Amino acid sequence: MLTKNNIWKALIGLSILGILLATYLFYNFLTKPLVEPCYFSSKINCDAVTKGSLSILFGIPVSLIGLLGYIVIFLSSIFRKRLLVLGMSTFGMVLCLFITYQELFLLKVICPVCLVGQLVMLIVFLLALDLNYQKNQ
């Protein structure tokens, strides 16, 4: 079992990684980069999330929602607000599941950067659950 201190450190590190990934996706949303390291083929690329039908949700860029979410998780981890981390990571998991479903089953596209971000969110969610479970022991 991880100690609470190690969980907080892991959450900070993972949220920084999430911020970097979401920043890349948001930059990709705003511009057309000269080099697109995320483009492998018509079925494996980030364009569905940054430029296509999945790029906006309720009038807000999905990548910006992810970026803001990771920033809140980062700040919550610094100030050790365990319930806020749990709430934000739960919201993040729901959003990730929605996006993944849309990517795989409706658009039939895989976004590699999104997959890494979704894996990061899953780990953050599991750590937040563990952190909140430890509090009750």
JSON list of C-alpha atoms in Angstrom, two decimals:
[
{"chain": "A", "resi": 1, "resn": "MET", "atom": "CA", "xyz": [0.00, 0.00, 0.00]},
{"chain": "A", "resi": 2, "resn": "LEU", "atom": "CA", "xyz": [1.25, 3.45, -0.86]},
{"chain": "A", "resi": 3, "resn": "THR", "atom": "CA", "xyz": [1.60, 5.99, 1.90]},
{"chain": "A", "resi": 4, "resn": "LYS", "atom": "CA", "xyz": [-0.56, 9.09, 1.74]},
{"chain": "A", "resi": 5, "resn": "ASN", "atom": "CA", "xyz": [2.50, 11.24, 1.13]},
{"chain": "A", "resi": 6, "resn": "ASN", "atom": "CA", "xyz": [3.56, 9.10, -1.83]},
{"chain": "A", "resi": 7, "resn": "ILE", "atom": "CA", "xyz": [0.04, 9.21, -3.26]},
{"chain": "A", "resi": 8, "resn": "TRP", "atom": "CA", "xyz": [0.01, 13.01, -3.10]},
{"chain": "A", "resi": 9, "resn": "LYS", "atom": "CA", "xyz": [3.41, 13.13, -4.86]},
{"chain": "A", "resi": 10, "resn": "ALA", "atom": "CA", "xyz": [2.19, 10.71, -7.54]},
{"chain": "A", "resi": 11, "resn": "LEU", "atom": "CA", "xyz": [-0.97, 12.79, -8.05]},
{"chain": "A", "resi": 12, "resn": "ILE", "atom": "CA", "xyz": [1.11, 15.92, -8.53]},
{"chain": "A", "resi": 13, "resn": "GLY", "atom": "CA", "xyz": [3.37, 14.20, -11.06]},
{"chain": "A", "resi": 14, "resn": "LEU", "atom": "CA", "xyz": [0.49, 12.60, -12.95]},
{"chain": "A", "resi": 15, "resn": "SER", "atom": "CA", "xyz": [-1.45, 15.85, -13.06]},
{"chain": "A", "resi": 16, "resn": "ILE", "atom": "CA", "xyz": [1.60, 17.61, -14.54]},
{"chain": "A", "resi": 17, "resn": "LEU", "atom": "CA", "xyz": [1.77, 14.90, -17.21]},
{"chain": "A", "resi": 18, "resn": "GLY", "atom": "CA", "xyz": [-1.97, 15.37, -17.84]},
{"chain": "A", "resi": 19, "resn": "ILE", "atom": "CA", "xyz": [-1.49, 19.13, -18.13]},
{"chain": "A", "resi": 20, "resn": "LEU", "atom": "CA", "xyz": [1.24, 18.61, -20.74]},
{"chain": "A", "resi": 21, "resn": "LEU", "atom": "CA", "xyz": [-0.89, 16.18, -22.76]},
{"chain": "A", "resi": 22, "resn": "ALA", "atom": "CA", "xyz": [-3.97, 18.41, -22.63]},
{"chain": "A", "resi": 23, "resn": "THR", "atom": "CA", "xyz": [-1.89, 21.46, -23.53]},
{"chain": "A", "resi": 24, "resn": "TYR", "atom": "CA", "xyz": [-0.66, 19.66, -26.63]},
{"chain": "A", "resi": 25, "resn": "LEU", "atom": "CA", "xyz": [-4.22, 18.73, -27.61]},
{"chain": "A", "resi": 26, "resn": "PHE", "atom": "CA", "xyz": [-5.47, 22.28, -26.97]},
{"chain": "A", "resi": 27, "resn": "TYR", "atom": "CA", "xyz": [-2.59, 23.73, -29.00]},
{"chain": "A", "resi": 28, "resn": "ASN", "atom": "CA", "xyz": [-3.49, 21.30, -31.77]},
{"chain": "A", "resi": 29, "resn": "PHE", "atom": "CA", "xyz": [-7.11, 22.51, -31.52]},
{"chain": "A", "resi": 30, "resn": "LEU", "atom": "CA", "xyz": [-6.09, 26.16, -31.89]},
{"chain": "A", "resi": 31, "resn": "THR", "atom": "CA", "xyz": [-3.53, 25.77, -34.67]},
{"chain": "A", "resi": 32, "resn": "LYS", "atom": "CA", "xyz": [-2.34, 23.54, -37.46]},
{"chain": "A", "resi": 33, "resn": "PRO", "atom": "CA", "xyz": [1.14, 22.46, -36.24]},
{"chain": "A", "resi": 34, "resn": "LEU", "atom": "CA", "xyz": [3.89, 22.06, -38.83]},
{"chain": "A", "resi": 35, "resn": "VAL", "atom": "CA", "xyz": [4.80, 18.69, -37.34]},
{"chain": "A", "resi": 36, "resn": "GLU", "atom": "CA", "xyz": [2.03, 16.36, -36.20]},
{"chain": "A", "resi": 37, "resn": "PRO", "atom": "CA", "xyz": [3.59, 13.62, -34.07]},
{"chain": "A", "resi": 38, "resn": "CYS", "atom": "CA", "xyz": [0.11, 12.34, -33.24]},
{"chain": "A", "resi": 39, "resn": "TYR", "atom": "CA", "xyz": [-0.81, 11.52, -36.85]},
{"chain": "A", "resi": 40, "resn": "PHE", "atom": "CA", "xyz": [-0.05, 7.92, -37.82]},
{"chain": "A", "resi": 41, "resn": "SER", "atom": "CA", "xyz": [-2.90, 7.16, -40.24]},
{"chain": "A", "resi": 42, "resn": "SER", "atom": "CA", "xyz": [-6.51, 8.07, -40.96]},
{"chain": "A", "resi": 43, "resn": "LYS", "atom": "CA", "xyz": [-7.54, 5.74, -38.10]},
{"chain": "A", "resi": 44, "resn": "ILE", "atom": "CA", "xyz": [-4.81, 6.63, -35.60]},
{"chain": "A", "resi": 45, "resn": "ASN", "atom": "CA", "xyz": [-4.54, 10.37, -35.05]},
{"chain": "A", "resi": 46, "resn": "CYS", "atom": "CA", "xyz": [-5.61, 13.21, -32.76]},
{"chain": "A", "resi": 47, "resn": "ASP", "atom": "CA", "xyz": [-7.66, 15.13, -35.31]},
{"chain": "A", "resi": 48, "resn": "ALA", "atom": "CA", "xyz": [-10.98, 13.57, -34.27]},
{"chain": "A", "resi": 49, "resn": "VAL", "atom": "CA", "xyz": [-10.58, 15.11, -30.83]},
{"chain": "A", "resi": 50, "resn": "THR", "atom": "CA", "xyz": [-8.82, 18.33, -31.81]},
{"chain": "A", "resi": 51, "resn": "LYS", "atom": "CA", "xyz": [-10.46, 19.22, -35.12]},
{"chain": "A", "resi": 52, "resn": "GLY", "atom": "CA", "xyz": [-13.44, 16.89, -35.65]},
{"chain": "A", "resi": 53, "resn": "SER", "atom": "CA", "xyz": [-16.86, 16.33, -34.18]},
{"chain": "A", "resi": 54, "resn": "LEU", "atom": "CA", "xyz": [-15.42, 15.44, -30.76]},
{"chain": "A", "resi": 55, "resn": "SER", "atom": "CA", "xyz": [-13.41, 18.64, -30.44]},
{"chain": "A", "resi": 56, "resn": "ILE", "atom": "CA", "xyz": [-16.22, 20.68, -28.82]},
{"chain": "A", "resi": 57, "resn": "LEU", "atom": "CA", "xyz": [-18.59, 19.71, -26.02]},
{"chain": "A", "resi": 58, "resn": "PHE", "atom": "CA", "xyz": [-21.28, 22.20, -24.91]},
{"chain": "A", "resi": 59, "resn": "GLY", "atom": "CA", "xyz": [-19.45, 24.94, -26.83]},
{"chain": "A", "resi": 60, "resn": "ILE", "atom": "CA", "xyz": [-16.14, 24.32, -25.03]},
{"chain": "A", "resi": 61, "resn": "PRO", "atom": "CA", "xyz": [-13.10, 22.63, -26.56]},
{"chain": "A", "resi": 62, "resn": "VAL", "atom": "CA", "xyz": [-12.76, 19.15, -25.03]},
{"chain": "A", "resi": 63, "resn": "SER", "atom": "CA", "xyz": [-9.01, 19.64, -24.74]},
{"chain": "A", "resi": 64, "resn": "LEU", "atom": "CA", "xyz": [-9.59, 22.81, -22.71]},
{"chain": "A", "resi": 65, "resn": "ILE", "atom": "CA", "xyz": [-11.96, 20.92, -20.40]},
{"chain": "A", "resi": 66, "resn": "GLY", "atom": "CA", "xyz": [-9.22, 18.33, -19.90]},
{"chain": "A", "resi": 67, "resn": "LEU", "atom": "CA", "xyz": [-6.56, 20.99, -19.35]},
{"chain": "A", "resi": 68, "resn": "LEU", "atom": "CA", "xyz": [-8.63, 22.81, -16.75]},
{"chain": "A", "resi": 69, "resn": "GLY", "atom": "CA", "xyz": [-9.50, 19.52, -15.05]},
{"chain": "A", "resi": 70, "resn": "TYR", "atom": "CA", "xyz": [-5.85, 18.51, -14.74]},
{"chain": "A", "resi": 71, "resn": "ILE", "atom": "CA", "xyz": [-4.97, 21.99, -13.42]},
{"chain": "A", "resi": 72, "resn": "VAL", "atom": "CA", "xyz": [-7.65, 21.65, -10.71]},
{"chain": "A", "resi": 73, "resn": "ILE", "atom": "CA", "xyz": [-6.35, 18.17, -9.83]},
{"chain": "A", "resi": 74, "resn": "PHE", "atom": "CA", "xyz": [-2.81, 19.57, -9.67]},
{"chain": "A", "resi": 75, "resn": "LEU", "atom": "CA", "xyz": [-3.80, 22.42, -7.34]},
{"chain": "A", "resi": 76, "resn": "SER", "atom": "CA", "xyz": [-6.00, 20.12, -5.27]},
{"chain": "A", "resi": 77, "resn": "SER", "atom": "CA", "xyz": [-3.08, 17.74, -4.87]},
{"chain": "A", "resi": 78, "resn": "ILE", "atom": "CA", "xyz": [-0.72, 20.51, -3.78]},
{"chain": "A", "resi": 79, "resn": "PHE", "atom": "CA", "xyz": [-3.23, 21.68, -1.16]},
{"chain": "A", "resi": 80, "resn": "ARG", "atom": "CA", "xyz": [-4.20, 18.06, -0.35]},
{"chain": "A", "resi": 81, "resn": "LYS", "atom": "CA", "xyz": [-7.92, 18.42, -0.99]},
{"chain": "A", "resi": 82, "resn": "ARG", "atom": "CA", "xyz": [-8.72, 14.70, -1.29]},
{"chain": "A", "resi": 83, "resn": "LEU", "atom": "CA", "xyz": [-12.45, 15.06, -1.99]},
{"chain": "A", "resi": 84, "resn": "LEU", "atom": "CA", "xyz": [-11.86, 17.61, -4.72]},
{"chain": "A", "resi": 85, "resn": "VAL", "atom": "CA", "xyz": [-9.28, 15.31, -6.34]},
{"chain": "A", "resi": 86, "resn": "LEU", "atom": "CA", "xyz": [-11.78, 12.45, -6.13]},
{"chain": "A", "resi": 87, "resn": "GLY", "atom": "CA", "xyz": [-14.59, 14.57, -7.57]},
{"chain": "A", "resi": 88, "resn": "MET", "atom": "CA", "xyz": [-12.49, 15.94, -10.43]},
{"chain": "A", "resi": 89, "resn": "SER", "atom": "CA", "xyz": [-11.01, 12.55, -11.29]},
{"chain": "A", "resi": 90, "resn": "THR", "atom": "CA", "xyz": [-14.49, 11.01, -11.25]},
{"chain": "A", "resi": 91, "resn": "PHE", "atom": "CA", "xyz": [-15.68, 13.72, -13.65]},
{"chain": "A", "resi": 92, "resn": "GLY", "atom": "CA", "xyz": [-12.53, 13.12, -15.71]},
{"chain": "A", "resi": 93, "resn": "MET", "atom": "CA", "xyz": [-13.19, 9.38, -15.89]},
{"chain": "A", "resi": 94, "resn": "VAL", "atom": "CA", "xyz": [-16.77, 9.93, -17.05]},
{"chain": "A", "resi": 95, "resn": "LEU", "atom": "CA", "xyz": [-15.54, 12.36, -19.72]},
{"chain": "A", "resi": 96, "resn": "CYS", "atom": "CA", "xyz": [-12.78, 9.91, -20.75]},
{"chain": "A", "resi": 97, "resn": "LEU", "atom": "CA", "xyz": [-15.26, 7.05, -21.06]},
{"chain": "A", "resi": 98, "resn": "PHE", "atom": "CA", "xyz": [-17.57, 9.22, -23.16]},
{"chain": "A", "resi": 99, "resn": "ILE", "atom": "CA", "xyz": [-14.73, 10.33, -25.46]},
{"chain": "A", "resi": 100, "resn": "THR", "atom": "CA", "xyz": [-13.33, 6.80, -25.75]},
{"chain": "A", "resi": 101, "resn": "TYR", "atom": "CA", "xyz": [-16.74, 5.42, -26.67]},
{"chain": "A", "resi": 102, "resn": "GLN", "atom": "CA", "xyz": [-17.19, 8.12, -29.31]},
{"chain": "A", "resi": 103, "resn": "GLU", "atom": "CA", "xyz": [-13.70, 7.54, -30.72]},
{"chain": "A", "resi": 104, "resn": "LEU", "atom": "CA", "xyz": [-13.78, 3.77, -30.91]},
{"chain": "A", "resi": 105, "resn": "PHE", "atom": "CA", "xyz": [-17.38, 2.93, -31.73]},
{"chain": "A", "resi": 106, "resn": "LEU", "atom": "CA", "xyz": [-18.76, 5.93, -33.61]},
{"chain": "A", "resi": 107, "resn": "LEU", "atom": "CA", "xyz": [-15.78, 7.48, -35.37]},
{"chain": "A", "resi": 108, "resn": "LYS", "atom": "CA", "xyz": [-13.61, 4.35, -35.40]},
{"chain": "A", "resi": 109, "resn": "VAL", "atom": "CA", "xyz": [-10.51, 6.43, -34.68]},
{"chain": "A", "resi": 110, "resn": "ILE", "atom": "CA", "xyz": [-7.85, 6.11, -31.98]},
{"chain": "A", "resi": 111, "resn": "CYS", "atom": "CA", "xyz": [-6.22, 9.22, -30.55]},
{"chain": "A", "resi": 112, "resn": "PRO", "atom": "CA", "xyz": [-2.83, 8.14, -29.09]},
{"chain": "A", "resi": 113, "resn": "VAL", "atom": "CA", "xyz": [-2.37, 11.25, -26.93]},
{"chain": "A", "resi": 114, "resn": "CYS", "atom": "CA", "xyz": [-5.93, 10.86, -25.64]},
{"chain": "A", "resi": 115, "resn": "LEU", "atom": "CA", "xyz": [-5.26, 7.24, -24.71]},
{"chain": "A", "resi": 116, "resn": "VAL", "atom": "CA", "xyz": [-2.24, 8.26, -22.64]},
{"chain": "A", "resi": 117, "resn": "GLY", "atom": "CA", "xyz": [-4.30, 11.04, -21.02]},
{"chain": "A", "resi": 118, "resn": "GLN", "atom": "CA", "xyz": [-7.09, 8.57, -20.29]},
{"chain": "A", "resi": 119, "resn": "LEU", "atom": "CA", "xyz": [-4.62, 6.15, -18.71]},
{"chain": "A", "resi": 120, "resn": "VAL", "atom": "CA", "xyz": [-3.26, 8.99, -16.58]},
{"chain": "A", "resi": 121, "resn": "MET", "atom": "CA", "xyz": [-6.81, 9.88, -15.51]},
{"chain": "A", "resi": 122, "resn": "LEU", "atom": "CA", "xyz": [-7.55, 6.25, -14.64]},
{"chain": "A", "resi": 123, "resn": "ILE", "atom": "CA", "xyz": [-4.47, 6.07, -12.41]},
{"chain": "A", "resi": 124, "resn": "VAL", "atom": "CA", "xyz": [-5.36, 9.44, -10.81]},
{"chain": "A", "resi": 125, "resn": "PHE", "atom": "CA", "xyz": [-8.89, 8.16, -10.17]},
{"chain": "A", "resi": 126, "resn": "LEU", "atom": "CA", "xyz": [-7.62, 4.92, -8.58]},
{"chain": "A", "resi": 127, "resn": "LEU", "atom": "CA", "xyz": [-5.14, 6.84, -6.41]},
{"chain": "A", "resi": 128, "resn": "ALA", "atom": "CA", "xyz": [-7.89, 9.24, -5.34]},
{"chain": "A", "resi": 129, "resn": "LEU", "atom": "CA", "xyz": [-10.08, 6.28, -4.40]},
{"chain": "A", "resi": 130, "resn": "ASP", "atom": "CA", "xyz": [-7.22, 4.78, -2.39]},
{"chain": "A", "resi": 131, "resn": "LEU", "atom": "CA", "xyz": [-6.54, 8.12, -0.70]},
{"chain": "A", "resi": 132, "resn": "ASN", "atom": "CA", "xyz": [-10.16, 8.48, 0.33]},
{"chain": "A", "resi": 133, "resn": "TYR", "atom": "CA", "xyz": [-10.36, 4.82, 1.40]},
{"chain": "A", "resi": 134, "resn": "GLN", "atom": "CA", "xyz": [-7.25, 5.23, 3.60]},
{"chain": "A", "resi": 135, "resn": "LYS", "atom": "CA", "xyz": [-8.86, 8.21, 5.32]},
{"chain": "A", "resi": 136, "resn": "ASN", "atom": "CA", "xyz": [-11.73, 6.04, 6.46]},
{"chain": "A", "resi": 137, "resn": "GLN", "atom": "CA", "xyz": [-9.46, 3.41, 8.03]}
]
